[in-house]
CSV table of C-alpha atoms (C1' of nucleotides) in Angstrom, one decimal:
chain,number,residue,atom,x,y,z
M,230,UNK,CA,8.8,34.7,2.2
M,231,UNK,CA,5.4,35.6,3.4
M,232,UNK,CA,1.7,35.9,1.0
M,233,UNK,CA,2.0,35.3,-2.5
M,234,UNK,CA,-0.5,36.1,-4.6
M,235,UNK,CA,0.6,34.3,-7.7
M,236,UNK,CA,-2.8,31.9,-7.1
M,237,UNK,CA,-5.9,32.1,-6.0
M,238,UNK,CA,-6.7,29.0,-3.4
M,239,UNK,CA,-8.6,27.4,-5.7
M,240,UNK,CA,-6.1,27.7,-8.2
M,241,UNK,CA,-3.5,26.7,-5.7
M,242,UNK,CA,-5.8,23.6,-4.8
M,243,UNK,CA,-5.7,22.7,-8.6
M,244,UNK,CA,-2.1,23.3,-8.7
M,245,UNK,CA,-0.7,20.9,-5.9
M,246,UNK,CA,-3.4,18.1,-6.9
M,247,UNK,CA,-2.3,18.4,-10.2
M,248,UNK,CA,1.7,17.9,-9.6
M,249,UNK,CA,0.9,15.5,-6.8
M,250,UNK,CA,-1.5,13.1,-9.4
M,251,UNK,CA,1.8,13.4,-12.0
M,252,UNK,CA,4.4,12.4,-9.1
M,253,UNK,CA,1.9,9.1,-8.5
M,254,UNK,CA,1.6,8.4,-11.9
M,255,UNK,CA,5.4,8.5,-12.0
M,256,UNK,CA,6.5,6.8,-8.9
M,257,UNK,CA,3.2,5.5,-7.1
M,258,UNK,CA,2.7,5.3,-3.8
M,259,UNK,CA,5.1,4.2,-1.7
M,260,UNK,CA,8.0,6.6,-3.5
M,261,UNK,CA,5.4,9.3,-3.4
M,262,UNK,CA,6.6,12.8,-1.6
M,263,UNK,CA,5.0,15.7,-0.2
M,264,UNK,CA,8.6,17.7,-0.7
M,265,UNK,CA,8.7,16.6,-3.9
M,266,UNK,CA,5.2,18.1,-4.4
M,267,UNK,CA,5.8,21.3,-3.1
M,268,UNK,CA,9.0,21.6,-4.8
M,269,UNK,CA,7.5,20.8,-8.4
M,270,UNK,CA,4.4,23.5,-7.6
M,271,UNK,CA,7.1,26.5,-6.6
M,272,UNK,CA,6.0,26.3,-3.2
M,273,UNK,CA,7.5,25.0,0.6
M,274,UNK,CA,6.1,22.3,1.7
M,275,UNK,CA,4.2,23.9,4.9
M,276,UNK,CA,1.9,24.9,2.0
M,277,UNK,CA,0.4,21.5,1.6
M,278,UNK,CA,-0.3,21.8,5.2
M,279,UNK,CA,-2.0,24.8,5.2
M,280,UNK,CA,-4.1,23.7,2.0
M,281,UNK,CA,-4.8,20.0,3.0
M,282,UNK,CA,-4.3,19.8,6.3
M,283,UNK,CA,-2.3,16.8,6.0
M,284,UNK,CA,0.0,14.8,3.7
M,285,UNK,CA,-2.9,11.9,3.6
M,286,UNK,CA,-5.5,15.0,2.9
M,287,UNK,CA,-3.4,15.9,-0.3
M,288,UNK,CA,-3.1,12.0,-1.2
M,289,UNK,CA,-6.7,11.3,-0.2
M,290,UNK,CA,-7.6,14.4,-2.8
M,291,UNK,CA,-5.2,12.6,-5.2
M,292,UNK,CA,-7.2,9.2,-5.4
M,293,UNK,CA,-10.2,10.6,-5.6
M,294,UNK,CA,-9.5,12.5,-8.3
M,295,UNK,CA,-8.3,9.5,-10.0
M,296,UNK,CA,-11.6,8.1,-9.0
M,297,UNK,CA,-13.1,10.8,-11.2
M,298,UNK,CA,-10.9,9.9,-14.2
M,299,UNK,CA,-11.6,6.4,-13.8
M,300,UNK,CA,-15.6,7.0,-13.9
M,301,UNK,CA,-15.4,9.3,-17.1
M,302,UNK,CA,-13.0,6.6,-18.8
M,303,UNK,CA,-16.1,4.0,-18.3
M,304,UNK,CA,-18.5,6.6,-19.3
M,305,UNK,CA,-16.5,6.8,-22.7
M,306,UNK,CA,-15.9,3.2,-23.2
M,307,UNK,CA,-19.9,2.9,-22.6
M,308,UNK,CA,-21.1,5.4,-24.5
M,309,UNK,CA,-18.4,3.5,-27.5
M,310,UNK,CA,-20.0,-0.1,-26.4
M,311,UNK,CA,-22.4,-2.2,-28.6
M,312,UNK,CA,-24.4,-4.1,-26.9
M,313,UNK,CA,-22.8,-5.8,-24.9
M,314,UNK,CA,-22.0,-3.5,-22.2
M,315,UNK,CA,-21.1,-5.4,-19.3
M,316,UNK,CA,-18.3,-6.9,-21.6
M,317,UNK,CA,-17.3,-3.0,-21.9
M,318,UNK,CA,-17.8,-2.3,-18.0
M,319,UNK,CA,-15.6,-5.0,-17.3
M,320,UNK,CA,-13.1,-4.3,-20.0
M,321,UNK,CA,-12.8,-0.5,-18.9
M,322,UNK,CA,-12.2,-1.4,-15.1
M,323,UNK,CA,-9.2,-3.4,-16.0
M,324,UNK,CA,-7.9,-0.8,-19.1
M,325,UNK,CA,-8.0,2.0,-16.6
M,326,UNK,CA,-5.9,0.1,-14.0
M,327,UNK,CA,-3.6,-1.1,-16.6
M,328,UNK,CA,-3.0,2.3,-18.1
M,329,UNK,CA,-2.5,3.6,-15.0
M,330,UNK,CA,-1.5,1.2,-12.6
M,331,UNK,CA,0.4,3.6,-9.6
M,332,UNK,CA,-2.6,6.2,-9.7
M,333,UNK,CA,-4.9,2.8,-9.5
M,334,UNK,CA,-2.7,1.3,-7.2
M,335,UNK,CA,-2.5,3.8,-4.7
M,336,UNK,CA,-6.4,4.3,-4.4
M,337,UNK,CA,-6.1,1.0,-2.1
M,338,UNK,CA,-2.9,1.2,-0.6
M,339,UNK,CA,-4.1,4.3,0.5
M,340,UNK,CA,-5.6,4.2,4.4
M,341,UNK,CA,-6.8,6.9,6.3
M,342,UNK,CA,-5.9,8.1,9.7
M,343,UNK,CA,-8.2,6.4,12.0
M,344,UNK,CA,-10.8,9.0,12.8
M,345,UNK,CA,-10.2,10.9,9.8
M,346,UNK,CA,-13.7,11.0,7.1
M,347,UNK,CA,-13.3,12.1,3.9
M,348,UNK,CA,-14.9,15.5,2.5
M,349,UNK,CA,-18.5,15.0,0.9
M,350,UNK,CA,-16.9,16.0,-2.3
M,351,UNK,CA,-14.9,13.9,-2.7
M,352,UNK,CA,-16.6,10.7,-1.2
M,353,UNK,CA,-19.2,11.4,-4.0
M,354,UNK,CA,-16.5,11.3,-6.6
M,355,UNK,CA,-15.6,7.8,-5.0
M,356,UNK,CA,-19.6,7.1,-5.2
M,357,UNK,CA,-19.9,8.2,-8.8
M,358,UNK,CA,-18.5,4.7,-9.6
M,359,UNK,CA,-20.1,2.5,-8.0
M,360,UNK,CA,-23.4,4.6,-9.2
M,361,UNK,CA,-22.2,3.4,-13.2
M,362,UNK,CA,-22.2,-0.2,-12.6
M,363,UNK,CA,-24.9,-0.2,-10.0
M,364,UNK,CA,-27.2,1.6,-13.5
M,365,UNK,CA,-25.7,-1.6,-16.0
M,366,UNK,CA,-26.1,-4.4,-13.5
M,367,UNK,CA,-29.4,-3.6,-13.5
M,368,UNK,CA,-30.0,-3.0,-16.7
M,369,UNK,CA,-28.9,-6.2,-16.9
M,370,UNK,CA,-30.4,-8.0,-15.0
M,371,UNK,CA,-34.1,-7.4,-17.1
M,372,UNK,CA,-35.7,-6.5,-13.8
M,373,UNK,CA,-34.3,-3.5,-12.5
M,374,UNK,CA,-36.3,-3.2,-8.8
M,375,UNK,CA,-35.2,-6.6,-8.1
M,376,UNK,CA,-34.6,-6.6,-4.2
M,377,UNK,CA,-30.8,-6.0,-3.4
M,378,UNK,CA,-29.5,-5.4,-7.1
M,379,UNK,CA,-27.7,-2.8,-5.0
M,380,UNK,CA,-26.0,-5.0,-3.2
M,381,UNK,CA,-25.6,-7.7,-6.3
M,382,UNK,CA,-23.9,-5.0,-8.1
M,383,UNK,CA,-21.2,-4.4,-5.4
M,384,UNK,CA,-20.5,-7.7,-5.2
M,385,UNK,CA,-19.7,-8.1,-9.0
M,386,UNK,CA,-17.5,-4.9,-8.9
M,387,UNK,CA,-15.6,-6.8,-5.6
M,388,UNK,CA,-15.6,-10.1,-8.1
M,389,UNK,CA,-13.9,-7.6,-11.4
M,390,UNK,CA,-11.3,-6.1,-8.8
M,391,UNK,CA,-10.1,-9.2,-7.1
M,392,UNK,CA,-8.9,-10.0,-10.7
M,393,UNK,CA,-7.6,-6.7,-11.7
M,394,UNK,CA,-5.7,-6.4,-8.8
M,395,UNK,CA,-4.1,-9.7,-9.4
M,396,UNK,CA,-2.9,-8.3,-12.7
M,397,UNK,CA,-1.9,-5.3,-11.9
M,398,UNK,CA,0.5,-6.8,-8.9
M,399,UNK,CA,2.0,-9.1,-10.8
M,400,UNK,CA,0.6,-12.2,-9.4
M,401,UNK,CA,-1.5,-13.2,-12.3
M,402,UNK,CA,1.5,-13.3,-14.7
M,403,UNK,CA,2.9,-15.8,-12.1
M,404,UNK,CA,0.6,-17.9,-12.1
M,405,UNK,CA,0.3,-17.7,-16.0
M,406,UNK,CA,-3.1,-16.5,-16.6
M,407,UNK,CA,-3.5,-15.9,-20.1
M,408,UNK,CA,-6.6,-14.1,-20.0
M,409,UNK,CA,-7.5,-12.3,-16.6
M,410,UNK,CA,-10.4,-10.1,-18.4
M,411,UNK,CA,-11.9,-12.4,-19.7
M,412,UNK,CA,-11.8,-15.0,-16.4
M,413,UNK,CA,-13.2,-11.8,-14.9
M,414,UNK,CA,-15.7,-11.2,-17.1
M,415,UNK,CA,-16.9,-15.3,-17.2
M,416,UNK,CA,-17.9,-14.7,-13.5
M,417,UNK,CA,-19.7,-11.9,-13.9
M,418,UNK,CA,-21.7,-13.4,-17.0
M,419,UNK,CA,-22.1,-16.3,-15.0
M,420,UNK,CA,-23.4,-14.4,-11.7
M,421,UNK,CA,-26.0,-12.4,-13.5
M,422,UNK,CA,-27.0,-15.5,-15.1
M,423,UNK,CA,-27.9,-17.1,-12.2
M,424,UNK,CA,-29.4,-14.1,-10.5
M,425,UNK,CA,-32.2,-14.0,-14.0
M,426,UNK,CA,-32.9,-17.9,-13.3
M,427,UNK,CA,-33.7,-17.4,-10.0
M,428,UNK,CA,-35.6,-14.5,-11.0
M,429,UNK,CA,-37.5,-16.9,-13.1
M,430,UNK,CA,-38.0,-19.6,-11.2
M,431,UNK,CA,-39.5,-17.4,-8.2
M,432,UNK,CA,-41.8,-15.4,-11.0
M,433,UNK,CA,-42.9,-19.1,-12.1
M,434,UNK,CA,-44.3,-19.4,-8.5
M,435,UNK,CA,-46.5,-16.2,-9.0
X,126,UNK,CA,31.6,-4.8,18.3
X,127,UNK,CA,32.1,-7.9,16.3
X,128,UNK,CA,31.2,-10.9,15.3
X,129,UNK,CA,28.9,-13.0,18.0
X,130,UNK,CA,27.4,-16.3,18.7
X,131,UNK,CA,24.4,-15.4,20.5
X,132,UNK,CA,22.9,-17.2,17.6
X,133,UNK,CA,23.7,-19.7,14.9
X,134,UNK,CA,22.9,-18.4,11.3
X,135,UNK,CA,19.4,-20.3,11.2
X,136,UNK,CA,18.4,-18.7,14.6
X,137,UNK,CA,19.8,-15.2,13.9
X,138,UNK,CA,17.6,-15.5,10.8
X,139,UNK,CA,14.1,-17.0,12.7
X,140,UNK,CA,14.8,-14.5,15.2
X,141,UNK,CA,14.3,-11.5,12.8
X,142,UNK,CA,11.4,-12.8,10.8
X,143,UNK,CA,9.9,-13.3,14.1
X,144,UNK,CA,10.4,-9.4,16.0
X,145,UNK,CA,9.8,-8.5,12.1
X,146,UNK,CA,6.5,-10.6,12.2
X,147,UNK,CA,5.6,-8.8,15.2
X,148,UNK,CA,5.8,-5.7,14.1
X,149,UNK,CA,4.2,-6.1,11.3
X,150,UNK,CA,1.3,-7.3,12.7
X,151,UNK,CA,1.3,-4.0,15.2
X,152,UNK,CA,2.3,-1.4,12.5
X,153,UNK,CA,1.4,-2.6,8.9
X,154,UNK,CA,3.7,-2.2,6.1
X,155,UNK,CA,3.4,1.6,6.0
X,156,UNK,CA,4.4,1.8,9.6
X,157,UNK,CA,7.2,-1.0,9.4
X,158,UNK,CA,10.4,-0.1,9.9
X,159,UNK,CA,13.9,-2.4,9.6
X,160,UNK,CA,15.8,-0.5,12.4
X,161,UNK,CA,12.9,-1.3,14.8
X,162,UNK,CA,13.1,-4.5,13.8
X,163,UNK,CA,16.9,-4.4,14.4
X,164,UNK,CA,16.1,-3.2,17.8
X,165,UNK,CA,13.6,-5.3,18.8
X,166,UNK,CA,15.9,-8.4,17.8
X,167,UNK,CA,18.8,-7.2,20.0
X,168,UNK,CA,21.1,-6.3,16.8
X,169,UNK,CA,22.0,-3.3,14.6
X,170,UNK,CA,20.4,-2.5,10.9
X,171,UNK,CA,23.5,-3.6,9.3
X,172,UNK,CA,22.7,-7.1,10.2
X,173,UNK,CA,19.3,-7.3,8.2
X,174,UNK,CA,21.2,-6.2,5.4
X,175,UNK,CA,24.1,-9.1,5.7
X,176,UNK,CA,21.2,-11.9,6.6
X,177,UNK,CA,18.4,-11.0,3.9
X,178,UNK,CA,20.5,-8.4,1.4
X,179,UNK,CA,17.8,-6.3,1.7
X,180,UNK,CA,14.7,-4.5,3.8
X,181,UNK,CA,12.4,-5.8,0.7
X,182,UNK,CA,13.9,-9.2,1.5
X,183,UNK,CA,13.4,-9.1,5.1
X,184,UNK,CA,9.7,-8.1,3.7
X,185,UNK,CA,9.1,-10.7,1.6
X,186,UNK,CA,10.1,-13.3,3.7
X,187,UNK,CA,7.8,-12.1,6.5
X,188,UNK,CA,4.9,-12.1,4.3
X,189,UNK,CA,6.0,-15.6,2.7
X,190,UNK,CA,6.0,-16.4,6.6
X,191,UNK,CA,2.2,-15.7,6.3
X,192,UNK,CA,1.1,-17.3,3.8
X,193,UNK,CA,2.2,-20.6,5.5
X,194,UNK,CA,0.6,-19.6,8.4
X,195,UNK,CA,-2.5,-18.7,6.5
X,196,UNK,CA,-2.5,-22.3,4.8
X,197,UNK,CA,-2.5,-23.8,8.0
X,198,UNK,CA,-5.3,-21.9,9.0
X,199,UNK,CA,-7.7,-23.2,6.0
X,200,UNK,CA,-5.9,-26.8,6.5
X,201,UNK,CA,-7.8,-26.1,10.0
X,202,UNK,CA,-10.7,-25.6,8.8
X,203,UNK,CA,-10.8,-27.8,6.2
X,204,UNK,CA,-10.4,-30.6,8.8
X,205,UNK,CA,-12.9,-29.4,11.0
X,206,UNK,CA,-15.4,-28.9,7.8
X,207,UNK,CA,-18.4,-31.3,7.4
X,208,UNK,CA,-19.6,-31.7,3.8
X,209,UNK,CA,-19.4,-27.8,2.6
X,210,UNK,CA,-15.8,-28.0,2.2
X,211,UNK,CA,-16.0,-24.2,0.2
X,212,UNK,CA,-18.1,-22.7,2.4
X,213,UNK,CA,-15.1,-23.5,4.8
X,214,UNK,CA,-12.6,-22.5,2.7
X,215,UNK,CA,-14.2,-18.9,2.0
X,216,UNK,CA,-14.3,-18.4,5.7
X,217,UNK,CA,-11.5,-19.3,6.8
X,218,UNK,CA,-10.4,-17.1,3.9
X,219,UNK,CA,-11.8,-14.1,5.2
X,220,UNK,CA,-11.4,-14.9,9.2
X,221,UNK,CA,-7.4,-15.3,8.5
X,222,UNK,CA,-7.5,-12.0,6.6
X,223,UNK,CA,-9.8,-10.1,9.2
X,224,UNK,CA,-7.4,-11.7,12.8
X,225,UNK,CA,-4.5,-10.7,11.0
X,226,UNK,CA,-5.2,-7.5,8.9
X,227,UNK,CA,-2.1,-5.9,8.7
X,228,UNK,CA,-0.1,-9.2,7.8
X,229,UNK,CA,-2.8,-9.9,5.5
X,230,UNK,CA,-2.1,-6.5,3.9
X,231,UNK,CA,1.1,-6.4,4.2
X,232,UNK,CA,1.3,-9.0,1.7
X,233,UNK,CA,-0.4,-7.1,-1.4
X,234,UNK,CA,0.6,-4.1,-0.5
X,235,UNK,CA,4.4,-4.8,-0.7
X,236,UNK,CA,5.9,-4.9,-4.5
X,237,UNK,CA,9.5,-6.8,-5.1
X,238,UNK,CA,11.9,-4.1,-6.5
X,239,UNK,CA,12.1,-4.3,-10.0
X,240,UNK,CA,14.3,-7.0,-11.6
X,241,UNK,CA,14.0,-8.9,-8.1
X,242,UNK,CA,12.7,-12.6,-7.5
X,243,UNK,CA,11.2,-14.6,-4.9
X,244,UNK,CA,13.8,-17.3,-3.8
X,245,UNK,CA,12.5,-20.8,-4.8
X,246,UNK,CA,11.1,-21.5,-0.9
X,247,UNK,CA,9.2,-18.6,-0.6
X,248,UNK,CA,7.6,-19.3,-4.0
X,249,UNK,CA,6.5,-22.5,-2.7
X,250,UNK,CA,5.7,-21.7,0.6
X,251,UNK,CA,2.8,-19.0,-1.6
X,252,UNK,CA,1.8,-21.4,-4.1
X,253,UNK,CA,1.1,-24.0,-1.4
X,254,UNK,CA,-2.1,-21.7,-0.6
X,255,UNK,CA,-3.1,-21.5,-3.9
X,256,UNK,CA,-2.8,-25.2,-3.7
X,257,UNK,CA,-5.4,-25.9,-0.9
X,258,UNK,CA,-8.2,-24.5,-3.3
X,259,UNK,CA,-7.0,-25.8,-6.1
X,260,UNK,CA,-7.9,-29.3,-4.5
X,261,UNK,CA,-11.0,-28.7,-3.3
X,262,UNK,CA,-12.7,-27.2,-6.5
X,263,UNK,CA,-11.3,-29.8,-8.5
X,264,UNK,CA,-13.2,-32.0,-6.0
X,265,UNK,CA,-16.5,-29.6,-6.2
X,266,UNK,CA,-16.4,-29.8,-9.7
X,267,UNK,CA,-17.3,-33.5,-9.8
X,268,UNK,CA,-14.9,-33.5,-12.7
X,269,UNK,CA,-11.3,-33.3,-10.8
X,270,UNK,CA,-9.9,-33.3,-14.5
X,271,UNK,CA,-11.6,-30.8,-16.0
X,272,UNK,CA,-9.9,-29.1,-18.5
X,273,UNK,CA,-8.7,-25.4,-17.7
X,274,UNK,CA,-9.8,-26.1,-13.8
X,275,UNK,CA,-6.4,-24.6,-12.3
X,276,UNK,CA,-7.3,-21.2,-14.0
X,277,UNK,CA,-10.7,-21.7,-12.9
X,278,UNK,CA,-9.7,-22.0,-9.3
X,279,UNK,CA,-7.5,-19.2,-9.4
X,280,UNK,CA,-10.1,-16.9,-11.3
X,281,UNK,CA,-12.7,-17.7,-7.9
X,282,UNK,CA,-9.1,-17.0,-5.6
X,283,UNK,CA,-9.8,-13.8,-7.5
X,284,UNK,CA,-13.5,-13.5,-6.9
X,285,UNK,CA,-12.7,-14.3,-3.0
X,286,UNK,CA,-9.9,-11.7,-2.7
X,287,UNK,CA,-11.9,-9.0,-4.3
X,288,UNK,CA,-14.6,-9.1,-1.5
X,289,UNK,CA,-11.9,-9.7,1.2
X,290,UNK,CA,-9.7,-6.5,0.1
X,291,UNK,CA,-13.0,-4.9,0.2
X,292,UNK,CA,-13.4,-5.7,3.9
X,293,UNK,CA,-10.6,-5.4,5.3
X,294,UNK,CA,-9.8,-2.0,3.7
X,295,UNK,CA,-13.1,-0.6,4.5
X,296,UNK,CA,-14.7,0.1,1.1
X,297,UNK,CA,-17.5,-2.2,1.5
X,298,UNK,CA,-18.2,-1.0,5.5
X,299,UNK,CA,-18.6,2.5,3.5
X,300,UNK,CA,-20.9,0.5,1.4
X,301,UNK,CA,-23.0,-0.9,3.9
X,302,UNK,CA,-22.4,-4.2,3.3
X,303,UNK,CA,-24.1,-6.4,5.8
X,304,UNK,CA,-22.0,-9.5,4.6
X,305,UNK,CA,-19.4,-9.8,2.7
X,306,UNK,CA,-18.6,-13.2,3.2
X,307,UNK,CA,-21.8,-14.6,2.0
X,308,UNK,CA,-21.7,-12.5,-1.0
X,309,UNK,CA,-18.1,-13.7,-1.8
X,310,UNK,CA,-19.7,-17.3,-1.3
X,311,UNK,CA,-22.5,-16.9,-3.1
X,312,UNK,CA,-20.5,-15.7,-5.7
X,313,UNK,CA,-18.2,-18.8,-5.9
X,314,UNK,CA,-21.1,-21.2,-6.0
X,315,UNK,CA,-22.6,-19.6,-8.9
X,316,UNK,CA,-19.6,-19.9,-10.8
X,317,UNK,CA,-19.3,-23.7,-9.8
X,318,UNK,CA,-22.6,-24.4,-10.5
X,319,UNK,CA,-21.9,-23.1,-14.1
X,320,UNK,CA,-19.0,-25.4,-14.8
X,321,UNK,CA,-21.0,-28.3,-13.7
X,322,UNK,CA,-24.0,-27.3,-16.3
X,323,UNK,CA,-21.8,-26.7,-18.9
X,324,UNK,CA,-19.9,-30.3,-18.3
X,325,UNK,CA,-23.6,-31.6,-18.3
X,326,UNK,CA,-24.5,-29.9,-21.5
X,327,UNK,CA,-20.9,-31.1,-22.9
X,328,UNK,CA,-21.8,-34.5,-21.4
X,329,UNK,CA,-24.8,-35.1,-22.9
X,330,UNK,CA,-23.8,-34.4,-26.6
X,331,UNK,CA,-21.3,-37.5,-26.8
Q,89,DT,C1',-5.1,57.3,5.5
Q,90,DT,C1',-3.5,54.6,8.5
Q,91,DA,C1',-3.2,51.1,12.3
Q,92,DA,C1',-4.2,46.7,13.6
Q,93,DA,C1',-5.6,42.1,12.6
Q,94,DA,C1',-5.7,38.1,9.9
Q,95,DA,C1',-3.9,35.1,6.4
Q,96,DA,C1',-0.3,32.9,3.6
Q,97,DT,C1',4.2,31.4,3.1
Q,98,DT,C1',8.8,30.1,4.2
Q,99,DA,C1',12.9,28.4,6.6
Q,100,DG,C1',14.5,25.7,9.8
Q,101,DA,C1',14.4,22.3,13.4
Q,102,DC,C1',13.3,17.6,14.8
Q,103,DA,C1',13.1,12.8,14.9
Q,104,DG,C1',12.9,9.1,12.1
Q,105,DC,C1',13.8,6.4,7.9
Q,106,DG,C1',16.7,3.1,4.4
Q,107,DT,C1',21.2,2.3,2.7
Q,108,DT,C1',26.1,2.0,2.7
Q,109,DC,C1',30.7,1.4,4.4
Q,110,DA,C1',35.0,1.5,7.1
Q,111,DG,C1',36.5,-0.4,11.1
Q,112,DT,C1',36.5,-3.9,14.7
Q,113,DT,C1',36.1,-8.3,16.7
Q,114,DT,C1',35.5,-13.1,16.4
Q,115,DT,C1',35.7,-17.6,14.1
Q,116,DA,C1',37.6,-20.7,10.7
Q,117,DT,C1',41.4,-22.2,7.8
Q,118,DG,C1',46.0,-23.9,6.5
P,174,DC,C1',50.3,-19.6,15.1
P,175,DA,C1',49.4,-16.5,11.3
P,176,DT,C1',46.3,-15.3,8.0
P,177,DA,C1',41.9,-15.0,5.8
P,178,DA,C1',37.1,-14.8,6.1
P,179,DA,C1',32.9,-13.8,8.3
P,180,DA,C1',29.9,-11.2,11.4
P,181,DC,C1',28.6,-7.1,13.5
P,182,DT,C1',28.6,-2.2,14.8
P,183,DG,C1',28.3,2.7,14.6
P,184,DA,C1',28.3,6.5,12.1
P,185,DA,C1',27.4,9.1,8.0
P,186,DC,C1',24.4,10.4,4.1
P,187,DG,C1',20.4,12.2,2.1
P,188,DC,C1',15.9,11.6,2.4
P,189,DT,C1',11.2,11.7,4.7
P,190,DG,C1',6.8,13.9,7.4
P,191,DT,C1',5.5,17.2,10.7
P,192,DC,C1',5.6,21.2,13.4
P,193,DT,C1',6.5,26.1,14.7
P,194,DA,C1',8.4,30.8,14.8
P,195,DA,C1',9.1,34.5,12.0
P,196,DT,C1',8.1,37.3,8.0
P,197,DT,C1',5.5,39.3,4.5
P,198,DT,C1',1.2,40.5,2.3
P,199,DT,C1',-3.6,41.4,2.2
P,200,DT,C1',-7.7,42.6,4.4
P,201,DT,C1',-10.4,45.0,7.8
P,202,DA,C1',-11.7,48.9,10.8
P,203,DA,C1',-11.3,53.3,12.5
DNA sequence: TTAAAAAATTAGACAGCGTTCAGTTTTATG
DNA sequence: CATAAAACTGAACGCTGTCTAATTTTTTAA
């Protein structure tokens, strides 16, 4: 068979993302298949190819759409949130993951070829993230320009994701952690903490 | 052909963890494959299933393989630590993870097969790791008993593992983070100081 | 209107993978 | 010495990602 014109390329784009984000929900990773893909959109697999350039260009698209999912999900659980919201940031990292775990999963098992970049697009939908926290960190942390917040911030999401992926792989539950989120979320409180007394201490110098 | 006696049991068995060990330190589990391992060892496939049951097992027992050689490393530098015994054990955290990325990898990356169990050794030869740090925050805590300490060593294991997963996968280099490991540390020594406040406050009200 | 060029799509080939199993050879048992 | 058990191979099966030649459709240009 030759052109089709049963989607535009956009909507061909949408297509193939679409199925392949359901086949990772469903299998993750590892049992994930371009074939498979192609087979469940009506189309030969060459067609990934000619859209993505590459199986990892289709998967890469995959995760960071899930990226996107993952950002709106905190959105909703902050705009929900009293005020507490780093209790809510923290909480909607780990419900995301759990609800989801192959689609979460896959974001890091995920490498790319080396010399391969991803697209702007969709390195600002990975972005988008870390933007959300970066915003409640500071808010957080009563002074807002304080030198390397950025930083701080990134740190704390690498502190909540060491825990969640314990969870998430099982290795929490071995080791009989009863309450992973809220471990999680005692080393935040207890970072930020520190960070505002050493805030006051240097202002107390001024 | 038949049965041989190139090797006894024990040595046919070191013999494939080893080529596999190898080659998963080239490749990374993504890249790993059982009949190169077959190869590499001087034997067919067939014989990886008869000595491990499985490829998973073969797996498993290769990355069980590294997290003794990992605690080795951190006994290492534990013994050649002067007073900061954590700062040590944070480094030599990160330095195993970042000589040895794709074993270090290879180890969360790889999920048992549903149903499937670590044999008793293997479980051991992990929680021996988990072990090390254990120790030594009971010993920064000033209070080796305190209550709950086991989870709070594994909840800064956490902490650690977030900001490693983050290096050695790339995320943070995206990031710009000048360095990680002094984050992760900082991070820990927050959370330690905290306990020991919190035993003072606790302390001082009997 | 039509001829030529470009784009999209497929089918098939290729080499590799994990897994299984019948068959063969060696070792151990009685 | 005969028989049973264990070890090992080789080939088959169905799957995978990747690439390419061929085919069909759409677009462009004359």
């Amino acid at each position: 068979m030759g052109r089709r014109s049963d989607h535009t390329r956009e909507e061909l784009r949408a297509l193939l993302i679409s199925r392949g984000h359901a086949l990772m929900a469903e299998q993750g990773l590892a049992k994930f298949s371009g074939r498979e893909v192609a087979k469940r959109a009506g189309y030969s697999v060459g067609t990934i190819y000619n859209v993505f350039g590459s199986l990892d260009g289709l998967i890469a698209t995959i995760n960071s759409h899930t990226f996107s999912l993952w950002a709106d999900h905190l959105h909703k659980r902050l705009d929900a949130a009293g005020e507490d919201r780093i209790k809510a940031l923290v909480e909607g990292y780990f419900d995301f993951a759990l609800e989801h775990p192959n689609l979460w999963s896959a974001i890091y098992e995920h490498r790319l070829a080396e010399g391969e970049e991803l697209p702007e697009r969709e390195q600002g939908q990975r972005a988008a993230l870390t933007a959300i926290v970066e915003q409640e960190v500071r808010a957080a942390l009563s002074d807002p320009d304080m030198p390397g917040a950025a930083r701080f911030a990134r740190s704390l999401i690498a502190t909540v994701h060491g825990h969640c992926s314990y969870v998430v792989s099982g290795t929490f539950a071995l080791l009989d952690e009863p309450d992973p989120v809220g471990s999680a979320l005692a080393r935040v409180r207890e970072s930020i903490a520190a960070q505002r007394v050493e805030l006051a201490v240097t202002s107390s110098f001024n």
